[in-house]
Amino acid sequence: MIEAINEALDIMLARDPDVVVMGEDVGYFGGVFRATAGLQAKHGKTRVFDTPISECGIIGVAVGMGAYGLRPVPEIQFADYIYPGLDQLISEAARLRYRSACDYIAPLTVRSPFGGGIFGGQTHSQSPEAIFTHVSGLKTVIPSNPYDAKGLLISAIEDNDPVIFFEPKRIYNGPFTGYYDKPVEPWKRHKDSVVPEGHYRVPLGKARTVTEGDALTVLAYGTMVHVAEAVCAAKGVDAHILDLRTLVPLDIEAIEQSVERTGRCLIVHEATRTSGFGAELSALVTERCFYHLEAPVERVTGFDTPYPHSLEWAYFPGPIRIGEAIDKLLKD
Amino acid sequence: MAERPEGSAAGSNKPALQLHVPEPRFRPGDAADFSHLAIPAAGQQPRPDEACHASETAPLCYDLVRVLGDDNQAHGPWDPKLDPDTLRTMLGHMVLVRAFDERMFRGQRQGKTSFYMKCTGEEATSVAAGMALASDDMVFPSYRQQGILIARGYPLVEMINQIYSNKGDKLKGRQLPIMYSSREHSFFSISGNLATQCPQAVGWAMASAIKGDSRIAASWVGEGSTAEGDFHSACTFATVYNAPVILNVINNQWAISSFSGFAGAERTTFAARALGYGLAGLRVDGNDALAVFAAQQWAANRARANGGPTLIEYFTYRAEGHSTSDDPSAYRSVQEGIDWPLGDPIARLRNHLIALGEWDEERHAAMDLAAAERVKEATREAEKNGILGHGLHHPFRTMFEDVFEELPWHLKEQAAQATRERLIKFPEGRPNS
């Protein structure tokens, strides 16, 4: 997946002279996860460059560059460190088009590795997507495989609205099923790892059907798509798994169609439970599909604690927690 | 707990630590005495070459660049030597800004709008500084630089439409009064969140440099807001990338009720902050329109020649309340505004023109009258589009537009709800529903 992201950036840098890539360690070194490897050498220091360690500065100057007419793609090294840039994201980037009545826009794509499952402890594992989905004016995108990562990132960069692009770092190098004691598979053996060369788009706001099924609907994104898929396969559950891909704007049609058919809905995310994005999904499903529901909507999430180090696998919403929720949903 | 070293146990002979909480010199009822302020004579400050190393500006960070002397003449190397027509234009803009502020303040008191902020006493820091830039240099103002818009010829009617949030308001009634935006005038959208415009100005300047453009950027921020983290980020990024940007700090002594000591002014100047970042720094008499123009021009020339960014502190005084929601007599001495040693920027420029034999009291009185009349006329014109709360606003659906480039499903649903609510409230229908 990291190569797919690198390719998307490379393609957009080549296609659009207004695209600039910037962030801590992204230039000469090529990024701590190698997402920008080789890009500075190829596109030059004024297109791909290192920045001071200042998230508020990175986002702030990107907003100014957007006002000028550039299309900045800033990187925040870990989503856990995006908070110093929140004022610039929430008060500025998200509202610039609205408050200026289109005088100025902020066509940024803020890339940031997110999510746990890597023994990252408290400050290298967080999933703060709900902070951003709550902000009007921001789009939030989370890919779950190389094909989508490249196509969604290209769409995000071409989009004229500010996009938060969270990359699940646990699956940078291969899908993760949540069975942490089993060997990790590389992407090359996965069906979604085939990434076409050149430019293509995966549209924002459209979910992807991972598996067709009638027993229940699973709503997931990022790493949890693979975990949910593995658990359903292991349990032999005929699940209709939707990879949401974009949280705002949400593909409400795909969700409604699926839940109206299955009558049961499981929501899975790594982020903490209370006021997490799952709460919004649960409310929407309940409001819009109430008369089709045959069981209460279930949420499987991280616990309401900071992300622990040693107890990572007790915290992570893995196969056991998901399995119990499925059993509960299907019990009558 | 670790043991303390010998002789440092609690209760030893060391004094108890004391927290210093800054306190302004004068509170309500106090007489003001500014003898502690070192105000140098005009014309005494050297003008370094615009291409100089940033460190060469160090002495100027603790000095005060002044051109207009007590004799109303221009002095020294910073005299921008503007022709009388330009000086009269500058004076005209400043007079118009003050007349505009007076009228809009009154408009708020009459209930025509919810809010207003004057810039009385600070007119030079926006008008003269704005005039020293090219019209397509991008400005990132705070909320007290209406002078730039006026100097750039933005129509008064448009300003008032915005203040009244009426159906003529180009920002569609979305923004609090005075949070103007005009791309056409290279005037960035004003945000209520303080100092956010500083790194944005740096980013715009970086973009201009990335594209090999010749335009530069300038931001304005109050001294109080320099305490925000964004200001630090802006200074760091500006210097790291040698961005063609001017970071203006308007030190008007007051951030609402907090005197400048709470932003650090007791121990140093705001200009001196430039030195630690490696920025060129200038400290300027903000009520001296010629010095303001000259400093901004110096920094603009420097930026345009790839010489890098400059931080300028304009030393001035916020002559009125923070806003229409503020009563300064609750926290500061009335006397200090009256006794402010740098005087009034309009009076000083007027007296200079008179001393040059290029102006007189009669013409000035006529200018004042014409400005008041122009504002009155513009107000009348704008009021045809409505005042706040009187129904002449943009249609309801516009509330949902421009959140994103296109309306997503959830905003379409909410827009339909808002329209439904309006029809229930006004079943007979109303304009602009």
mmCIF file of N, CA, C and O in Angstrom, chain A residues 4 15 19 21 45 129 155 171 177 193 200 218 238 284 318 327:
data_model
loop_
_atom_site.group_PDB
_atom_site.id
_atom_site.type_symbol
_atom_site.label_atom_id
_atom_site.label_comp_id
_atom_site.label_asym_id
_atom_site.label_seq_id
_atom_site.Cartn_x
_atom_site.Cartn_y
_atom_site.Cartn_z
ATOM 1 N N ALA A 4 1.681 2.174 -3.438
ATOM 2 C CA ALA A 4 0.527 2.735 -4.149
ATOM 3 C C ALA A 4 0.381 4.226 -3.804
ATOM 4 O O ALA A 4 0.068 5.047 -4.674
ATOM 5 N N ARG A 15 1.551 15.339 -13.059
ATOM 6 C CA ARG A 15 0.399 15.832 -13.835
ATOM 7 C C ARG A 15 0.075 17.287 -13.596
ATOM 8 O O ARG A 15 -0.391 17.990 -14.487
ATOM 9 N N VAL A 19 0.739 20.892 -7.544
ATOM 10 C CA VAL A 19 0.794 19.964 -6.406
ATOM 11 C C VAL A 19 2.152 20.094 -5.720
ATOM 12 O O VAL A 19 3.196 20.076 -6.372
ATOM 13 N N VAL A 21 4.265 18.569 -2.137
ATOM 14 C CA VAL A 21 4.244 17.580 -1.063
ATOM 15 C C VAL A 21 5.204 18.059 0.014
ATOM 16 O O VAL A 21 6.347 18.421 -0.294
ATOM 17 N N LYS A 45 13.263 20.159 -5.185
ATOM 18 C CA LYS A 45 13.132 20.576 -3.779
ATOM 19 C C LYS A 45 12.019 21.579 -3.523
ATOM 20 O O LYS A 45 11.603 21.763 -2.387
ATOM 21 N N GLU A 129 -10.478 9.876 13.702
ATOM 22 C CA GLU A 129 -11.324 10.304 12.585
ATOM 23 C C GLU A 129 -12.584 11.047 13.021
ATOM 24 O O GLU A 129 -13.056 11.944 12.316
ATOM 25 N N SER A 155 -8.004 11.030 -6.162
ATOM 26 C CA SER A 155 -9.271 11.782 -6.079
ATOM 27 C C SER A 155 -9.197 12.877 -5.022
ATOM 28 O O SER A 155 -9.694 13.986 -5.229
ATOM 29 N N ILE A 171 -1.521 -1.675 7.883
ATOM 30 C CA ILE A 171 -1.650 -2.421 6.622
ATOM 31 C C ILE A 171 -0.842 -1.780 5.482
ATOM 32 O O ILE A 171 -1.093 -2.035 4.315
ATOM 33 N N THR A 177 -5.384 -9.342 9.667
ATOM 34 C CA THR A 177 -6.685 -9.947 9.938
ATOM 35 C C THR A 177 -7.074 -9.882 11.404
ATOM 36 O O THR A 177 -8.163 -10.322 11.768
ATOM 37 N N SER A 193 -4.457 -6.117 -4.245
ATOM 38 C CA SER A 193 -3.124 -5.528 -4.295
ATOM 39 C C SER A 193 -2.710 -5.207 -5.721
ATOM 40 O O SER A 193 -1.658 -4.648 -5.956
ATOM 41 N N TYR A 200 -5.657 6.806 -12.202
ATOM 42 C CA TYR A 200 -7.060 6.396 -12.139
ATOM 43 C C TYR A 200 -7.633 6.920 -10.838
ATOM 44 O O TYR A 200 -6.903 7.262 -9.909
ATOM 45 N N VAL A 218 -21.960 -5.503 7.636
ATOM 46 C CA VAL A 218 -20.842 -5.016 8.452
ATOM 47 C C VAL A 218 -20.358 -3.704 7.839
ATOM 48 O O VAL A 218 -20.056 -3.649 6.642
ATOM 49 N N ASP A 238 -22.456 -15.353 6.511
ATOM 50 C CA ASP A 238 -22.739 -14.825 5.175
ATOM 51 C C ASP A 238 -22.951 -13.305 5.277
ATOM 52 O O ASP A 238 -24.068 -12.813 5.196
ATOM 53 N N LEU A 284 -27.594 6.751 12.229
ATOM 54 C CA LEU A 284 -28.134 6.839 10.865
ATOM 55 C C LEU A 284 -28.882 5.558 10.489
ATOM 56 O O LEU A 284 -29.975 5.621 9.918
ATOM 57 N N GLY A 318 -10.538 -7.115 18.208
ATOM 58 C CA GLY A 318 -10.135 -8.247 17.384
ATOM 59 C C GLY A 318 -11.218 -9.290 17.226
ATOM 60 O O GLY A 318 -12.415 -9.049 17.482
ATOM 61 N N ASP A 327 -22.450 -13.072 17.039
ATOM 62 C CA ASP A 327 -23.323 -14.062 17.685
ATOM 63 C C ASP A 327 -24.577 -13.397 18.254
ATOM 64 O O ASP A 327 -25.688 -13.912 18.129
#
